[in-house]
PDB file of C-alpha atoms in Angstrom:
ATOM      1  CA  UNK A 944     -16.483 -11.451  -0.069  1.00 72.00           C
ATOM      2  CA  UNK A 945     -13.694 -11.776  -2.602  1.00 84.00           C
ATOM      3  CA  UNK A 946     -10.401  -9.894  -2.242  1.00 94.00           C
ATOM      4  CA  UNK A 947      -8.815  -8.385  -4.931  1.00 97.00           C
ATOM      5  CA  UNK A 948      -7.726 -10.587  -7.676  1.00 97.00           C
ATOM      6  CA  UNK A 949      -4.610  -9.704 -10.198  1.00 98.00           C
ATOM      7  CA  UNK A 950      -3.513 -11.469 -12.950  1.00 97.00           C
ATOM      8  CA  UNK A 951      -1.680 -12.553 -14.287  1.00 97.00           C
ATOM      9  CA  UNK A 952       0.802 -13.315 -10.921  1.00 97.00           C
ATOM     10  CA  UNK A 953       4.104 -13.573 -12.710  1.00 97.00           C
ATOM     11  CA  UNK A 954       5.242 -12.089 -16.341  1.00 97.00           C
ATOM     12  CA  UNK A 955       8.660 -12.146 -17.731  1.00 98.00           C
ATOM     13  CA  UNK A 956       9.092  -9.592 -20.880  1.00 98.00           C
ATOM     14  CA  UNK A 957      11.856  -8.466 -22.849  1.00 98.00           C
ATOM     15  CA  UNK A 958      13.099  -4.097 -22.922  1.00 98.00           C
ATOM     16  CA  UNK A 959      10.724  -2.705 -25.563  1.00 98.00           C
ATOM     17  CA  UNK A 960       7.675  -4.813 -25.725  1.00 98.00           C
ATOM     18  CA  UNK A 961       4.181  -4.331 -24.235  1.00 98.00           C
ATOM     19  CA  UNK A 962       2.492  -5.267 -20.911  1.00 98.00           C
ATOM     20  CA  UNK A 963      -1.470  -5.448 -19.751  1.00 98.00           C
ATOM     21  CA  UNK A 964      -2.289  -6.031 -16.373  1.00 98.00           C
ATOM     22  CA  UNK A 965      -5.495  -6.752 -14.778  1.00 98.00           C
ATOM     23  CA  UNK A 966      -7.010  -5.911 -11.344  1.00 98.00           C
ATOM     24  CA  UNK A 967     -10.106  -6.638  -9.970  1.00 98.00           C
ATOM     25  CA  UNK A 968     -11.332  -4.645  -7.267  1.00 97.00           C
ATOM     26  CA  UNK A 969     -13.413  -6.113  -4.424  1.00 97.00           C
ATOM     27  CA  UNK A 970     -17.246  -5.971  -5.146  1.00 95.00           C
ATOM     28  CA  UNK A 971     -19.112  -2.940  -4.611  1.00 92.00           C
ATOM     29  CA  UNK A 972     -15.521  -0.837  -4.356  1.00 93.00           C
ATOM     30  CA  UNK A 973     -15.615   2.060  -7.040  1.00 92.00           C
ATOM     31  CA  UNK A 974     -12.084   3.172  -6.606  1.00 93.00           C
ATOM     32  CA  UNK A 975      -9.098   1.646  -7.858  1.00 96.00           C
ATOM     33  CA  UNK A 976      -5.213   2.892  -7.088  1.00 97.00           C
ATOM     34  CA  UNK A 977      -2.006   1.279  -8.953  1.00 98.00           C
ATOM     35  CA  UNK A 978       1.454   1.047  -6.919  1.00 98.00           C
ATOM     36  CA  UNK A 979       5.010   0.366  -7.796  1.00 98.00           C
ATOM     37  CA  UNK A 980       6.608  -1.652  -5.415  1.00 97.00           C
ATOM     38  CA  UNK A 981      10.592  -1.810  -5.961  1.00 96.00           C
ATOM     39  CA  UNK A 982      13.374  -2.377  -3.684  1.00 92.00           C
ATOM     40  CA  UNK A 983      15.110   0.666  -4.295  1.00 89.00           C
ATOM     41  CA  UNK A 984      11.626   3.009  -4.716  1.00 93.00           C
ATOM     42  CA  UNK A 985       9.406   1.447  -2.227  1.00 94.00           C
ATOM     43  CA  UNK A 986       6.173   1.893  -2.853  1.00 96.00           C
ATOM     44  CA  UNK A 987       5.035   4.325  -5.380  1.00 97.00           C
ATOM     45  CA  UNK A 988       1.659   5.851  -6.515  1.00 96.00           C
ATOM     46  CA  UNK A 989       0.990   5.417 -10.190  1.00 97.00           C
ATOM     47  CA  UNK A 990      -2.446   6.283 -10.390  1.00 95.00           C
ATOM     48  CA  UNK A 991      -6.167   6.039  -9.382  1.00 95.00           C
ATOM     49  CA  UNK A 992      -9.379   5.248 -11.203  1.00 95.00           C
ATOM     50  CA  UNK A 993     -12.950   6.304 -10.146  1.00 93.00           C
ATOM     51  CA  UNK A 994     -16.326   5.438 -12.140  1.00 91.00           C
ATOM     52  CA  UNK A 995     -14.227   4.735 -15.085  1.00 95.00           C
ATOM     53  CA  UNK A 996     -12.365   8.359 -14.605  1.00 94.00           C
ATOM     54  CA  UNK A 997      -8.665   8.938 -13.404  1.00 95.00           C
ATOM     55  CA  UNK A 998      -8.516  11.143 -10.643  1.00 92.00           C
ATOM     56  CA  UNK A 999      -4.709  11.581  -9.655  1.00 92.00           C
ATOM     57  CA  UNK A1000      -1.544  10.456 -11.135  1.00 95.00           C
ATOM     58  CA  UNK A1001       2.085  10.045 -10.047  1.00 95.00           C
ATOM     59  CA  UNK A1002       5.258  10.876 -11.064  1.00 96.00           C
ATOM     60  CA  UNK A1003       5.456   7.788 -13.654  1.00 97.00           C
ATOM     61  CA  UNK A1004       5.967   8.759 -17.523  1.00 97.00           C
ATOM     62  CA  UNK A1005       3.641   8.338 -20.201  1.00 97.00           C
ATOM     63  CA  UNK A1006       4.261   4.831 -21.342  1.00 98.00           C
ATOM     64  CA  UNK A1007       2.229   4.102 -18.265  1.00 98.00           C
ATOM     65  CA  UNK A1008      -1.516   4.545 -18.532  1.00 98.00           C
ATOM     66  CA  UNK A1009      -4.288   2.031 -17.298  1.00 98.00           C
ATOM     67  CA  UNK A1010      -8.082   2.363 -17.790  1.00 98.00           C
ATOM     68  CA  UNK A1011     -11.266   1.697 -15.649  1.00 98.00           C
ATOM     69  CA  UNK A1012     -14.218  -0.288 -17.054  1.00 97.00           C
ATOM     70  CA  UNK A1013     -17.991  -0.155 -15.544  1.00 96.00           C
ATOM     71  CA  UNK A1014     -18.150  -3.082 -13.501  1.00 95.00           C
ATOM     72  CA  UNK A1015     -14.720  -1.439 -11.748  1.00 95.00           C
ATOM     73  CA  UNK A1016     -12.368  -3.645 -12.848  1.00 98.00           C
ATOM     74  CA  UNK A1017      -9.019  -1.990 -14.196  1.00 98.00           C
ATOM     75  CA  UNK A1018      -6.366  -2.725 -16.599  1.00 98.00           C
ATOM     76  CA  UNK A1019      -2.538  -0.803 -16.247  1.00 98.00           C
ATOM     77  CA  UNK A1020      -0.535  -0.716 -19.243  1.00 98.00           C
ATOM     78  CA  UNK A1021       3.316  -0.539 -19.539  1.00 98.00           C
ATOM     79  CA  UNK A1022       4.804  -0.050 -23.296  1.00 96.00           C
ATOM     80  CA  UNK A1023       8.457   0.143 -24.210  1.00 97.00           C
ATOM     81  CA  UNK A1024       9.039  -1.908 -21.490  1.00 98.00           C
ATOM     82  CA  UNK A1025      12.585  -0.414 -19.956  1.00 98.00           C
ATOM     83  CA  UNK A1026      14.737  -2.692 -17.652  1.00 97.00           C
ATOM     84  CA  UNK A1027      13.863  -0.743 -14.843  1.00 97.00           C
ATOM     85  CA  UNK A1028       9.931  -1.683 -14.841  1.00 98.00           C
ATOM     86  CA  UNK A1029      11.012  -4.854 -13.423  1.00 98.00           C
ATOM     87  CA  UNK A1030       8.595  -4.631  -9.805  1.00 97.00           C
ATOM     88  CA  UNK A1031       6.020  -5.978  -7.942  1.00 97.00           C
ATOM     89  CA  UNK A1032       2.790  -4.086  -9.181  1.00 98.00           C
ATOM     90  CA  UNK A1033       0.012  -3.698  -6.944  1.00 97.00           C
ATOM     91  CA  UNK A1034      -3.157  -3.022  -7.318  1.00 97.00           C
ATOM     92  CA  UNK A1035      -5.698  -2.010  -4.105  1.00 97.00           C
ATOM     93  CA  UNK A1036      -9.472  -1.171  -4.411  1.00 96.00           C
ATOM     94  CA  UNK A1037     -11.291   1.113  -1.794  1.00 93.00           C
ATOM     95  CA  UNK A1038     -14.995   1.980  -1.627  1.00 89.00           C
ATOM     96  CA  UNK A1039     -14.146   5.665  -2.415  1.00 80.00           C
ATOM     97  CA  UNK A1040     -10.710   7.589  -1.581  1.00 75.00           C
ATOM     98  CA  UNK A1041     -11.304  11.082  -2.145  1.00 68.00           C
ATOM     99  CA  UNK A1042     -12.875  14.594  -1.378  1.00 63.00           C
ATOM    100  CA  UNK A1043     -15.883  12.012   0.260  1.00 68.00           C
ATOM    101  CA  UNK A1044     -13.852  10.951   2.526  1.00 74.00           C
ATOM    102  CA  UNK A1045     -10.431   8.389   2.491  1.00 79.00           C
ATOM    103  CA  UNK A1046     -11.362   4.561   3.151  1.00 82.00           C
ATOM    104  CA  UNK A1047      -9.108   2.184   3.423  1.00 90.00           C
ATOM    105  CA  UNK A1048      -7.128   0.385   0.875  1.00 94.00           C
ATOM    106  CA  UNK A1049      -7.025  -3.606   0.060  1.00 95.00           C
ATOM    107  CA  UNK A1050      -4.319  -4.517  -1.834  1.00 97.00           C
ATOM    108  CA  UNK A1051      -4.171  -7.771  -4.147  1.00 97.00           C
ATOM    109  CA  UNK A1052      -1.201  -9.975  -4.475  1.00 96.00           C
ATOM    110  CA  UNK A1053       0.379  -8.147  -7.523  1.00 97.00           C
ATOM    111  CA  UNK A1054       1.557  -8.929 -10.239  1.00 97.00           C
ATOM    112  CA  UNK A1055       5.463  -9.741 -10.591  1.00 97.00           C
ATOM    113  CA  UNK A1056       7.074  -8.034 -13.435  1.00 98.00           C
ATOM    114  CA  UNK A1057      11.073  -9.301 -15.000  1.00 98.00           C
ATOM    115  CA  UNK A1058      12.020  -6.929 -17.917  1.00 98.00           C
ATOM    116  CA  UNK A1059      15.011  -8.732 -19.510  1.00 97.00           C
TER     117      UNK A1059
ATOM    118  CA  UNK B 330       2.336  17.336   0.010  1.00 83.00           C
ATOM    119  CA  UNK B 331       2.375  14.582   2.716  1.00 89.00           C
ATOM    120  CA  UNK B 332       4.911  12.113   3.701  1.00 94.00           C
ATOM    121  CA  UNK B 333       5.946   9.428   6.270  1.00 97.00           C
ATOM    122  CA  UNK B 334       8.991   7.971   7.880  1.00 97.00           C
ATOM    123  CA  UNK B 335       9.877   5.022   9.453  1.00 98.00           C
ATOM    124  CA  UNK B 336      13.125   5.229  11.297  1.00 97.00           C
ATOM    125  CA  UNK B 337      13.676   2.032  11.718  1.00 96.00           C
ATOM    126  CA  UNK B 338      14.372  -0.441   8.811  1.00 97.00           C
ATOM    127  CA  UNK B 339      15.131  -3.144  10.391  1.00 98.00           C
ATOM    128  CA  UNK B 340      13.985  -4.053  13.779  1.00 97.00           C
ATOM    129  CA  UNK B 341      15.000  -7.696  15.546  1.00 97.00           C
ATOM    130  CA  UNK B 342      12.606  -9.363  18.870  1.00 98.00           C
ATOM    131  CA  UNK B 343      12.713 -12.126  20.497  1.00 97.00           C
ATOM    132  CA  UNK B 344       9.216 -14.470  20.470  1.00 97.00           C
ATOM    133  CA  UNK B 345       7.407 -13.313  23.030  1.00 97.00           C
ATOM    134  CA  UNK B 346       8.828  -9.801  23.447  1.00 98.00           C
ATOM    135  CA  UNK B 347       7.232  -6.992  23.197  1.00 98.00           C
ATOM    136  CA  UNK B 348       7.449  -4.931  19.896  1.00 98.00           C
ATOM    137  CA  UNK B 349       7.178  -1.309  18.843  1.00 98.00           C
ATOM    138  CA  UNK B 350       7.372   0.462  14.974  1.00 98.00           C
ATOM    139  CA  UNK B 351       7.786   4.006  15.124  1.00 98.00           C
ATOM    140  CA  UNK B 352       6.171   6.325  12.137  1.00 98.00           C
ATOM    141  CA  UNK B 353       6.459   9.769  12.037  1.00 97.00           C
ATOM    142  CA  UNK B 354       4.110  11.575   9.528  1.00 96.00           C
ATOM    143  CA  UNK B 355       4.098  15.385   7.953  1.00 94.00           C
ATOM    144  CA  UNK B 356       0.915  16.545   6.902  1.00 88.00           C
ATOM    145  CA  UNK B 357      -0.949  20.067   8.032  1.00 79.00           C
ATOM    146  CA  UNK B 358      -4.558  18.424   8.754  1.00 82.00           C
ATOM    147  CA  UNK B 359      -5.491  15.399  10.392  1.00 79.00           C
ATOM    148  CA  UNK B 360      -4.312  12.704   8.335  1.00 87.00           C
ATOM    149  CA  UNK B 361      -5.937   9.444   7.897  1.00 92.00           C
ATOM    150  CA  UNK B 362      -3.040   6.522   8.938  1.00 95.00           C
ATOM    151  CA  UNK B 363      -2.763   3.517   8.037  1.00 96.00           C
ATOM    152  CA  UNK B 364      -0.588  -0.007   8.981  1.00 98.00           C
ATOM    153  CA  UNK B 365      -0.171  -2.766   6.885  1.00 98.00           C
ATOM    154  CA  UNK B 366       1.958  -5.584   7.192  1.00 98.00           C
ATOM    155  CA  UNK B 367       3.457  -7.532   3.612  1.00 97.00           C
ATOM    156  CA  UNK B 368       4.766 -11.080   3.628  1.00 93.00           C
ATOM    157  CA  UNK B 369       7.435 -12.459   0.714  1.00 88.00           C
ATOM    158  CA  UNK B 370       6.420 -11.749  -2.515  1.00 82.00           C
ATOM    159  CA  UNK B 371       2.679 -11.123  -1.250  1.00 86.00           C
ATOM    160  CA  UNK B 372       0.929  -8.053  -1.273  1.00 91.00           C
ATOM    161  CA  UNK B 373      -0.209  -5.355   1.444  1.00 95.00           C
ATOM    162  CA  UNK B 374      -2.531  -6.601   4.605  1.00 96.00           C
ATOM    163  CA  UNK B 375      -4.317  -4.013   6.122  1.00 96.00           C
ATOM    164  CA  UNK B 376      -3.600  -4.329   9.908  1.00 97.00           C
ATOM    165  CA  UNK B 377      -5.410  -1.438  11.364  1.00 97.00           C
ATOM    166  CA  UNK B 378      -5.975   2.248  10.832  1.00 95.00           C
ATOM    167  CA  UNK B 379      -6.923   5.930  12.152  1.00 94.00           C
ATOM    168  CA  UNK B 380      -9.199   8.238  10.487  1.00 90.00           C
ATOM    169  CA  UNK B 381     -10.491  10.417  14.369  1.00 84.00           C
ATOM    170  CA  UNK B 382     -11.256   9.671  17.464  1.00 84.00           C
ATOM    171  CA  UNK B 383      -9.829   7.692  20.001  1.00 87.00           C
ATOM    172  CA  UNK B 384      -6.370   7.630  19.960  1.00 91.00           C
ATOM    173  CA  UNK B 385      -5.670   4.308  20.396  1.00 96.00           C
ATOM    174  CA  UNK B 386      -6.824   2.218  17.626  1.00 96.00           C
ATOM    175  CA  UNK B 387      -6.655  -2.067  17.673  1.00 97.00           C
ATOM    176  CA  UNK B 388      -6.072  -3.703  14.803  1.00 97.00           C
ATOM    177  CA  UNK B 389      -5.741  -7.571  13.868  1.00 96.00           C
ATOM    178  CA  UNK B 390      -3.748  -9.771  14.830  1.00 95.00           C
ATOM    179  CA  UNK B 391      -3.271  -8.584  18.234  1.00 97.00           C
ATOM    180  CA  UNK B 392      -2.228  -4.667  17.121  1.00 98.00           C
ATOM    181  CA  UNK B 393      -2.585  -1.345  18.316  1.00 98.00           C
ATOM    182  CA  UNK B 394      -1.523   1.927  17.426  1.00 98.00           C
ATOM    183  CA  UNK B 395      -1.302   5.061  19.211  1.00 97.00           C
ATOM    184  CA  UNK B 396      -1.781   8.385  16.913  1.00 95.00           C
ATOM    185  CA  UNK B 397       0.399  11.513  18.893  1.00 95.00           C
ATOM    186  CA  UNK B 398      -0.452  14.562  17.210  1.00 93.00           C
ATOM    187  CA  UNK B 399       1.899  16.464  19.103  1.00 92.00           C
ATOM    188  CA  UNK B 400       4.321  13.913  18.103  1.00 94.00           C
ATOM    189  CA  UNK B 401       2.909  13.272  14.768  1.00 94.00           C
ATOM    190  CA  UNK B 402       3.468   9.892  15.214  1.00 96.00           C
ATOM    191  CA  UNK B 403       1.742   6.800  14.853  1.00 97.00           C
ATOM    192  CA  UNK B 404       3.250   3.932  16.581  1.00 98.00           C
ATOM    193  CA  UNK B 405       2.550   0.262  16.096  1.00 98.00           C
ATOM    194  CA  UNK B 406       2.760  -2.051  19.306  1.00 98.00           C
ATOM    195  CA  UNK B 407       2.260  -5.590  20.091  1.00 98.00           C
ATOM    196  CA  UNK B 408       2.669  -7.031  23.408  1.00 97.00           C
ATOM    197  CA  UNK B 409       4.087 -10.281  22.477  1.00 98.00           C
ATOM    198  CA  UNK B 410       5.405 -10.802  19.165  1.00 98.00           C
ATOM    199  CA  UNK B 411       5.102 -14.651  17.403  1.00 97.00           C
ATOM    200  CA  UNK B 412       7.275 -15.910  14.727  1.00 96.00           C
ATOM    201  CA  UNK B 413       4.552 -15.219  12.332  1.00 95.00           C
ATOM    202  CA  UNK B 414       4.425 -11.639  12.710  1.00 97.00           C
ATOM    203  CA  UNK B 415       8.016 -11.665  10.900  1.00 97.00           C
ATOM    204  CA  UNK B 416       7.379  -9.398   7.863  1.00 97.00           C
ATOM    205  CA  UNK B 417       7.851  -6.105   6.322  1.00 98.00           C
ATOM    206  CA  UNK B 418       5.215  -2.953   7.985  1.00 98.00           C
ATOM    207  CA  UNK B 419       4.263  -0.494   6.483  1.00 98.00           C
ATOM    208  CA  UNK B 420       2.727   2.949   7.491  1.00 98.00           C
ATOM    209  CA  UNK B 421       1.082   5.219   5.608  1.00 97.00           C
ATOM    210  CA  UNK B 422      -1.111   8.299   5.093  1.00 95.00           C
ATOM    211  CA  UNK B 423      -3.572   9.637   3.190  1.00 91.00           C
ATOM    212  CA  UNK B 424      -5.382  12.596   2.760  1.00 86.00           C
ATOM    213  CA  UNK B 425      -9.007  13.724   0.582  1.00 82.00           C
ATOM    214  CA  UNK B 426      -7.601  16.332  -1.301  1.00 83.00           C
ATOM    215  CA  UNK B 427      -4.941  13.526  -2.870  1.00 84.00           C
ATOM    216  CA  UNK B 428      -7.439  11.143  -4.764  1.00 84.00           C
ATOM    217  CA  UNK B 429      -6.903   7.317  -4.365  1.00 88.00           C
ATOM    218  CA  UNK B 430      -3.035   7.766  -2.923  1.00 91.00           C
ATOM    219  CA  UNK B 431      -1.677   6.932   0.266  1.00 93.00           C
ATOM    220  CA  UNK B 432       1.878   7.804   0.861  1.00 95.00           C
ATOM    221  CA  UNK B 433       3.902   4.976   2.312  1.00 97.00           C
ATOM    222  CA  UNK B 434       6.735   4.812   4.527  1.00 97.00           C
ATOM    223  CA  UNK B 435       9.920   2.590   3.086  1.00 97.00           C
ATOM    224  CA  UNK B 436       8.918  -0.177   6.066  1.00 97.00           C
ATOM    225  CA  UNK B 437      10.683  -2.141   8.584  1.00 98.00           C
ATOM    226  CA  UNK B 438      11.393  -5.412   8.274  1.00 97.00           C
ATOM    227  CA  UNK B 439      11.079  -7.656  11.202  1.00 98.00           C
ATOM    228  CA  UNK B 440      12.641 -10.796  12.299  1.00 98.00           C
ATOM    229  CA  UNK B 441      11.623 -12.654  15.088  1.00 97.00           C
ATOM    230  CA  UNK B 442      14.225 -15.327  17.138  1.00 96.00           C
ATOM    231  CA  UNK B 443      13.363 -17.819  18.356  1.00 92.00           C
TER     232      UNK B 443
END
């Protein structure tokens, strides 16, 4: 079975632009979670998609949002990029994480983000 | 709200010796815990986890973990470390009511000498 795939792996943008990520979750996994993954933060929650639906959310502000299609796969989007977006954004799929029960996580690569 | 800490950031063994990563959770139920392990610039393996039962849970790569609930711990052991276990752990928890989140610990990096 395939793991998760991001892309792309590496993106260098400049403060205010836009950013689209993609994740796609291993098949058959319904739930998809987005982390922030800084030196100084560690890991961080961003949030989680379900059957096209988000289900929780961190502490992040409103220029980040992200979106689940039908076949599961799920897109984060950063705008106004700000110098401190620069991370390592990861993206983990789970065959359902919630009030059913918690599975595990698997986590792709990420995707390396350099706001300059 | 749950959270987890790993007291140790940085943790150095000898190949061959034995190893132990301490995590210490906070959570009111019976959490589910996880351990992953994260190489340079790579993301999150998982290496084993605990959702009930026995207590002592193996993982890959030649892991255990013991979950303490009087100690509300979760301990990751090895009995003899290789150079390729040098990475960055992480533990963390998650719980139903928090949809799609784990809460991770801020790791310990390990080096192994030779």
């Amino acid at each position: 079975k395939a793991g998760v795939t991001q892309t792309p792996r590496y993106l260098i943008k400049t403060r205010g632009q836009q950013v689209t990520l993609s994740c796609s979750p291993i098949s058959g996994h319904r739930s998809v979670s987005w982390y922030q993954q800084t030196p100084g933060q560690g890991l961080q929650f961003l949030f989680e998609y379900f059957s096209e639906t988000q289900r929780n959310k961190g502490n992040f502000p409103g220029r980040f949002s992200g979106r689940q299609f039908s076949n599961s796969r799920s897109e984060m989007n950063v705008s106004t990029l700000e110098l401190g977006d620069s991370a390592l954004y990861l993206c983990a799929s789970s065959l359902a994480y919630g009030l059913a029960g918690v599975h595990e996580q698997y986590f792709g690569p990420g995707t390396r983000l350099t706001v300059t | 709200a749950q959270s987890v800490t790993q007291p140790d950031i940085h943790i150095t063994v000898s190949e061959g010796a034995s190893l132990e990563l301490r995590c210490n959770y906070s959570y009111g139920a019976t959490p589910y815990l996880f351990w992953y392990v994260q190489s340079p610039g790579q993301g999150l393996q998982l290496l084993l986890k605990y959702f009930s039962g026995d207590t002592l849970v193996q993982g890959i790569k030649g892991f255990e973990a013991e979950f303490k609930r009087s100690q509300s711990s979760f301990n990751l052991r090895k009995p003899s470390v290789h150079w390729s276990d040098a990475a960055e752990y992480f533990c963390a928890v998650g719980v139903p009511t928090n949809a799609g989140k784990s809460t991770f610990g801020d790791g310990t990096t390990l080096t192994v000498k030779p």
